[in-house]
Short mmCIF file of C-alpha atoms and ligand atoms in Angstrom, two decimals:
data_model
loop_
_atom_site.label_atom_id
_atom_site.label_comp_id
_atom_site.label_asym_id
_atom_site.label_seq_id
_atom_site.Cartn_x
_atom_site.Cartn_y
_atom_site.Cartn_z
CA MET A 189 -33.40 15.18 -38.99
CA LYS A 190 -29.66 14.45 -40.12
CA LYS A 191 -28.68 15.54 -36.23
CA LEU A 192 -31.20 13.17 -34.39
CA ILE A 193 -29.55 10.35 -36.49
CA VAL A 194 -26.21 11.37 -35.26
CA SER A 195 -27.12 11.33 -31.88
CA LEU A 196 -28.96 8.13 -31.75
CA LEU A 197 -26.05 6.53 -33.55
CA ALA A 198 -23.72 8.20 -30.77
CA SER A 199 -26.07 6.69 -28.09
CA ALA A 200 -26.24 3.49 -29.78
CA MET A 201 -22.18 3.27 -29.55
CA VAL A 202 -22.60 4.24 -25.98
CA LEU A 203 -25.02 1.61 -25.24
CA SER A 204 -23.01 -1.20 -26.98
CA MET A 205 -19.78 -0.18 -25.38
CA ALA A 206 -21.63 -0.48 -21.91
CA ALA A 207 -22.87 -3.80 -23.09
CA CYS A 208 -19.33 -5.03 -23.38
CA GLY A 209 -19.05 -4.75 -19.84
CA ASN A 210 -16.06 -2.86 -20.17
CA THR A 211 -15.36 0.34 -18.51
CA PRO A 212 -14.98 3.32 -20.65
CA ALA A 213 -11.39 3.92 -19.07
CA SER A 214 -10.64 0.28 -20.04
CA ASN A 215 -12.00 0.12 -23.47
CA ASP A 216 -8.91 -0.01 -25.66
CA ASP A 217 -11.35 0.43 -28.97
CA SER A 218 -12.15 3.50 -27.69
CA GLN A 219 -9.00 4.99 -28.07
CA GLY A 220 -7.95 7.00 -30.75
CA SER A 221 -11.56 7.53 -31.95
CA ALA A 222 -12.45 10.97 -31.65
CA SER A 223 -15.18 10.11 -29.60
CA GLY A 224 -13.25 8.73 -26.99
CA ASP A 225 -13.82 11.44 -24.48
CA ALA A 226 -17.43 12.04 -25.32
CA ASN A 227 -18.13 8.00 -24.77
CA GLN A 228 -16.49 8.48 -21.09
CA GLU A 229 -18.60 11.14 -19.99
CA SER A 230 -21.91 10.07 -21.51
CA ALA A 231 -21.19 6.22 -20.56
CA SER A 232 -21.31 7.15 -16.82
CA GLY A 233 -24.07 5.28 -14.80
CA ASN A 234 -24.79 2.24 -17.38
CA ALA A 235 -28.24 0.91 -17.41
CA ASP A 236 -26.60 -2.59 -16.78
CA GLY A 237 -25.15 -1.58 -13.67
CA SER A 238 -21.65 -2.60 -15.18
CA SER A 239 -19.17 -0.61 -13.61
CA ASN A 240 -18.01 2.61 -14.29
CA PHE A 241 -14.94 4.77 -13.27
CA THR A 242 -12.55 7.12 -14.24
CA THR A 243 -8.78 6.79 -13.45
CA VAL A 244 -5.96 9.25 -12.86
CA VAL A 245 -4.87 8.55 -16.50
CA GLU A 246 -7.37 7.11 -18.70
CA GLY A 247 -6.55 3.24 -19.23
CA LYS A 248 -3.84 3.06 -16.40
CA LEU A 249 -4.06 2.11 -12.58
CA THR A 250 -1.80 4.47 -11.33
CA MET A 251 -0.21 3.15 -7.82
CA ALA A 252 1.70 4.76 -5.20
CA THR A 253 4.10 3.16 -3.29
CA ASN A 254 7.34 2.97 -1.19
CA ALA A 255 9.62 0.56 -2.64
CA THR A 256 12.14 -0.10 0.22
CA PHE A 257 9.67 -2.58 2.17
CA PRO A 258 10.44 -5.95 1.16
CA PRO A 259 8.91 -8.48 0.32
CA TYR A 260 5.90 -6.30 -0.16
CA GLU A 261 7.82 -3.54 -2.42
CA TYR A 262 11.21 -3.46 -3.60
CA VAL A 263 13.54 -2.46 -6.79
CA GLU A 264 15.22 -5.52 -8.40
CA GLY A 265 16.42 -5.08 -11.45
CA GLY A 266 15.58 -1.56 -12.00
CA ASN A 267 11.64 -2.68 -11.83
CA ILE A 268 9.34 -2.48 -8.82
CA THR A 269 8.28 -5.93 -7.60
CA GLY A 270 6.92 -7.74 -4.83
CA ILE A 271 3.48 -8.50 -3.15
CA ASP A 272 1.88 -5.46 -3.66
CA ALA A 273 2.83 -4.75 -7.18
CA GLU A 274 1.31 -8.19 -8.09
CA ILE A 275 -1.72 -7.71 -6.29
CA ALA A 276 -2.16 -4.26 -8.38
CA ALA A 277 -1.16 -5.98 -11.32
CA ALA A 278 -3.89 -8.58 -10.76
CA ILE A 279 -6.20 -5.80 -10.14
CA ALA A 280 -5.77 -3.81 -13.08
CA ASP A 281 -5.77 -6.97 -15.45
CA LYS A 282 -9.20 -7.60 -14.11
CA LEU A 283 -10.24 -3.84 -14.50
CA GLY A 284 -8.98 -4.00 -17.90
CA LEU A 285 -6.16 -1.25 -17.18
CA GLU A 286 -2.68 -1.10 -17.20
CA LEU A 287 -0.56 -1.00 -14.23
CA GLN A 288 1.47 2.48 -13.72
CA ILE A 289 3.89 2.23 -10.46
CA ASP A 290 4.85 5.48 -9.07
CA ASP A 291 8.08 4.99 -6.15
CA MET A 292 7.63 7.94 -3.56
CA GLN A 293 8.14 8.37 0.10
CA PHE A 294 6.43 6.54 2.22
CA THR A 295 4.81 9.58 3.70
CA ALA A 296 3.60 11.16 0.13
CA ILE A 297 1.50 8.16 -0.73
CA THR A 298 -1.91 9.39 0.83
CA GLU A 299 -0.93 12.61 -0.27
CA SER A 300 -0.72 11.84 -3.76
CA ILE A 301 -4.31 10.15 -3.69
CA ARG A 302 -5.65 12.88 -2.05
CA ASN A 303 -4.18 15.23 -4.90
CA GLY A 304 -5.61 13.00 -7.61
CA LYS A 305 -2.07 11.90 -8.96
CA ALA A 306 -2.74 8.28 -8.11
CA ASP A 307 -5.84 6.11 -7.65
CA ILE A 308 -4.28 3.39 -5.27
CA GLY A 309 -1.79 3.36 -2.67
CA LEU A 310 -0.30 -0.07 -2.04
CA ALA A 311 2.39 -0.31 0.19
CA GLY A 312 1.82 -2.58 3.33
CA MET A 313 -0.02 0.16 4.49
CA THR A 314 -1.64 -0.38 7.88
CA ILE A 315 -5.30 0.67 8.05
CA THR A 316 -5.50 3.58 10.97
CA PRO A 317 -8.15 5.88 12.25
CA ASP A 318 -5.71 8.89 11.31
CA ARG A 319 -5.33 7.88 7.64
CA GLN A 320 -9.11 7.09 7.65
CA GLU A 321 -10.03 10.89 7.72
CA GLU A 322 -7.72 10.96 4.61
CA VAL A 323 -8.31 8.04 2.20
CA ASP A 324 -10.76 5.07 2.33
CA PHE A 325 -9.15 1.65 2.61
CA THR A 326 -10.21 -1.21 0.68
CA VAL A 327 -10.99 -4.60 2.64
CA SER A 328 -7.61 -5.91 4.04
CA TYR A 329 -5.44 -8.49 2.08
CA THR A 330 -3.59 -9.38 4.69
CA THR A 331 -2.17 -8.75 8.13
CA GLY A 332 1.41 -7.21 9.35
CA ILE A 333 3.01 -7.19 12.88
CA GLN A 334 5.30 -4.62 14.54
CA VAL A 335 8.26 -6.12 15.45
CA ILE A 336 11.58 -5.38 17.30
CA ILE A 337 15.08 -5.60 15.60
CA VAL A 338 17.80 -5.53 18.20
CA THR A 339 21.58 -6.76 17.73
CA GLU A 340 22.24 -10.20 18.98
CA ASP A 341 23.86 -8.86 22.17
CA SER A 342 21.44 -6.40 23.08
CA SER A 343 20.01 -6.18 26.56
CA ILE A 344 16.52 -5.66 25.02
CA THR A 345 14.67 -8.96 25.18
CA SER A 346 10.72 -7.79 24.76
CA VAL A 347 8.62 -5.23 23.91
CA ASP A 348 8.32 -4.79 28.03
CA ASP A 349 11.73 -3.93 28.24
CA LEU A 350 11.07 -0.70 25.96
CA LEU A 351 8.25 0.15 27.39
CA ALA A 352 9.21 0.12 31.07
CA ASP A 353 9.89 3.21 33.06
CA GLY A 354 13.37 4.59 33.05
CA ALA A 355 13.87 2.25 29.98
CA ASN A 356 15.57 5.19 28.09
CA HIS A 357 16.28 3.77 24.60
CA LYS A 358 16.76 5.18 21.23
CA VAL A 359 14.29 3.67 18.65
CA GLY A 360 14.56 3.69 15.06
CA VAL A 361 11.54 3.61 12.77
CA GLN A 362 10.53 4.27 9.28
CA LEU A 363 9.10 7.76 9.51
CA ASN A 364 5.40 8.19 9.64
CA THR A 365 4.68 4.46 9.75
CA THR A 366 2.66 2.91 12.38
CA GLY A 367 6.01 1.93 13.81
CA ASP A 368 6.70 5.60 14.31
CA MET A 369 3.02 6.60 15.55
CA PHE A 370 3.01 3.57 18.28
CA THR A 371 6.54 4.25 19.54
CA THR A 372 5.81 8.49 19.43
CA GLY A 373 2.87 7.75 21.58
CA ASP A 374 4.06 4.73 23.76
CA ILE A 375 7.84 5.73 24.24
CA GLU A 376 8.25 9.25 23.44
CA ASP A 377 5.65 11.25 24.52
CA ALA A 378 5.69 8.88 27.51
CA GLU A 379 9.24 9.90 28.09
CA LYS A 380 10.55 6.19 28.45
CA GLY A 381 13.11 7.06 25.66
CA GLU A 382 13.55 8.69 22.05
CA VAL A 383 12.41 8.22 18.46
CA ILE A 384 14.80 8.57 15.51
CA ARG A 385 12.69 8.62 12.54
CA TYR A 386 14.69 7.49 9.04
CA ASP A 387 13.22 8.33 5.51
CA LYS A 388 13.66 4.04 5.23
CA GLY A 389 13.22 0.85 7.28
CA ALA A 390 17.15 -0.20 5.65
CA ASP A 391 18.49 3.18 7.10
CA ALA A 392 17.15 2.75 10.45
CA VAL A 393 18.49 -0.69 10.08
CA GLN A 394 22.13 0.55 9.33
CA ALA A 395 21.93 2.80 12.00
CA LEU A 396 21.29 0.25 14.57
CA LYS A 397 24.61 -1.45 12.85
CA THR A 398 26.44 1.25 13.53
CA GLY A 399 25.01 1.44 17.49
CA LYS A 400 23.13 5.00 16.36
CA VAL A 401 19.88 3.68 17.53
CA ASP A 402 19.15 0.63 20.03
CA CYS A 403 16.20 -1.36 18.34
CA VAL A 404 14.25 -0.81 15.32
CA VAL A 405 10.69 -1.03 15.16
CA ILE A 406 9.09 -2.16 11.97
CA ASP A 407 6.71 -4.52 10.34
CA ASN A 408 7.62 -8.42 10.42
CA GLU A 409 8.24 -9.59 6.76
CA PRO A 410 10.73 -6.49 6.04
CA ALA A 411 12.26 -7.15 9.47
CA LYS A 412 12.91 -10.65 8.13
CA ALA A 413 14.46 -9.62 4.75
CA PHE A 414 16.60 -6.80 6.93
CA VAL A 415 18.00 -9.31 8.98
CA ALA A 416 18.68 -12.03 6.54
CA GLU A 417 20.61 -9.46 4.89
CA ASN A 418 22.60 -8.13 7.69
CA GLU A 419 24.51 -10.47 10.40
CA GLY A 420 24.34 -10.08 13.74
CA LEU A 421 20.88 -8.75 13.99
CA LYS A 422 17.81 -10.89 15.27
CA ILE A 423 14.33 -10.15 15.76
CA LEU A 424 12.66 -10.42 19.21
CA GLU A 425 9.82 -13.00 19.70
CA THR A 426 7.69 -10.72 21.48
CA GLU A 427 4.97 -9.05 18.65
CA TYR A 428 4.32 -5.53 19.59
CA VAL A 429 1.18 -4.75 17.27
CA ILE A 430 -0.80 -6.72 15.03
CA GLU A 431 -2.34 -4.73 11.99
CA ASP A 432 -4.55 -5.08 8.61
CA TYR A 433 -2.88 -3.70 5.27
CA ALA A 434 -5.07 -2.34 2.91
CA ALA A 435 -4.91 -0.47 -0.35
CA ALA A 436 -5.83 3.24 0.21
CA MET A 437 -8.26 4.79 -2.36
CA SER A 438 -9.78 8.61 -2.51
CA LYS A 439 -12.60 9.30 -1.12
CA ASP A 440 -13.91 11.56 -3.84
CA ASN A 441 -14.09 8.49 -6.52
CA PRO A 442 -16.60 5.77 -5.28
CA GLU A 443 -17.05 4.23 -8.61
CA LEU A 444 -13.29 3.22 -8.89
CA TYR A 445 -13.18 2.38 -5.02
CA GLU A 446 -16.08 0.22 -5.92
CA ALA A 447 -14.38 -1.47 -8.80
CA VAL A 448 -10.89 -2.15 -6.92
CA ASN A 449 -12.55 -3.08 -3.82
CA THR A 450 -14.59 -5.74 -5.65
CA ALA A 451 -11.99 -6.79 -7.89
CA LEU A 452 -9.86 -7.28 -4.48
CA GLN A 453 -12.39 -9.27 -2.94
CA GLU A 454 -12.61 -11.89 -5.96
CA LEU A 455 -8.95 -12.00 -5.67
CA ILE A 456 -9.04 -13.01 -2.27
CA ALA A 457 -12.07 -15.50 -2.54
CA ASP A 458 -10.37 -17.24 -5.64
CA GLY A 459 -6.86 -17.45 -3.92
CA THR A 460 -5.03 -15.60 -6.23
CA ILE A 461 -3.99 -13.20 -3.39
CA GLN A 462 -3.03 -15.82 -0.96
CA GLY A 463 -1.16 -17.88 -3.84
CA ILE A 464 0.84 -14.39 -4.41
CA ILE A 465 1.82 -13.82 -0.93
CA ASP A 466 3.28 -17.53 -1.00
CA LYS A 467 5.45 -16.90 -3.56
CA TYR A 468 6.72 -14.46 -1.62
CA ILE A 469 6.59 -15.50 2.00
CA LYS A 470 7.77 -19.02 2.88
CA ALA A 471 5.88 -20.73 5.62
CA GLU A 472 8.51 -21.21 8.55
N1 LIG B 524 2.51 -1.10 8.08
C1 LIG B 524 3.15 -0.09 8.47
C2 LIG B 524 2.35 1.19 7.98
O1 LIG B 524 1.53 1.16 7.35
C3 LIG B 524 4.63 0.53 7.39
C4 LIG B 524 4.51 0.20 5.94
C5 LIG B 524 5.84 0.76 5.34
N2 LIG B 524 5.47 0.78 3.76
C6 LIG B 524 6.60 1.16 3.11
N3 LIG B 524 6.21 0.63 1.74
N4 LIG B 524 7.65 1.85 3.28
O2 LIG B 524 2.76 2.26 8.59
#
């Protein structure tokens, strides 16, 4: 009889937690209570249909990024800031989670999601069919454009100059980005020039300044930031590829995907995302 009362009490607790509309992962009250873990288990699949998810670290939204990509993510005063960092903070806030940002090589982001080390990859990341085999993407929150940075006196004046037969230019890119993928296909594999890959976009830009490459293919907003910081460079007016940016998430955690994707959609609908973007990207 005693046992029955205890278990009734336990399930009443779970129900009342669920009724708060808070997820176990986000429920601060549950922290420090000995039954925290048990609640997490038994509360999954709420009858009231409220979202329910687990995160890599309980109570936290762990974001993987590569903070070399202004204005989306970059280091300022020792902190990672930028559009993606603020978007992640807004999502975490909605889900009652604390945001934790892990900086890593761009290549490592999808890996860390697949290996269960991060909940969300936000890195100005373009939705591509190859990546979609590895991770699930949320709705897109903005677009990016692959552009070409050259020195002011460059003989390269358009995308066509790069892709022409016998062009034979050295093209700098950030390793494993879409700039790398597209130029590898269109230029290197087509034997129209050479692609040189750098860990950071800024390193490719330095290589351009020192004449090691003839141009850099990179996303338009970081391109603007790099050109503003470095004299003697310009962005060609012709655009190479237009892309959609989204957050990458694990295919194995549909509950968290649902919660994050819904939060992001709400933040798009109520203008929060546009507000964040406008803070960093001023209209021309
Ligand atoms: N949009 C490009 C891609 O998805 C470049 C992203 C690079 N992002 C970064 N944080 N370094 O491949």
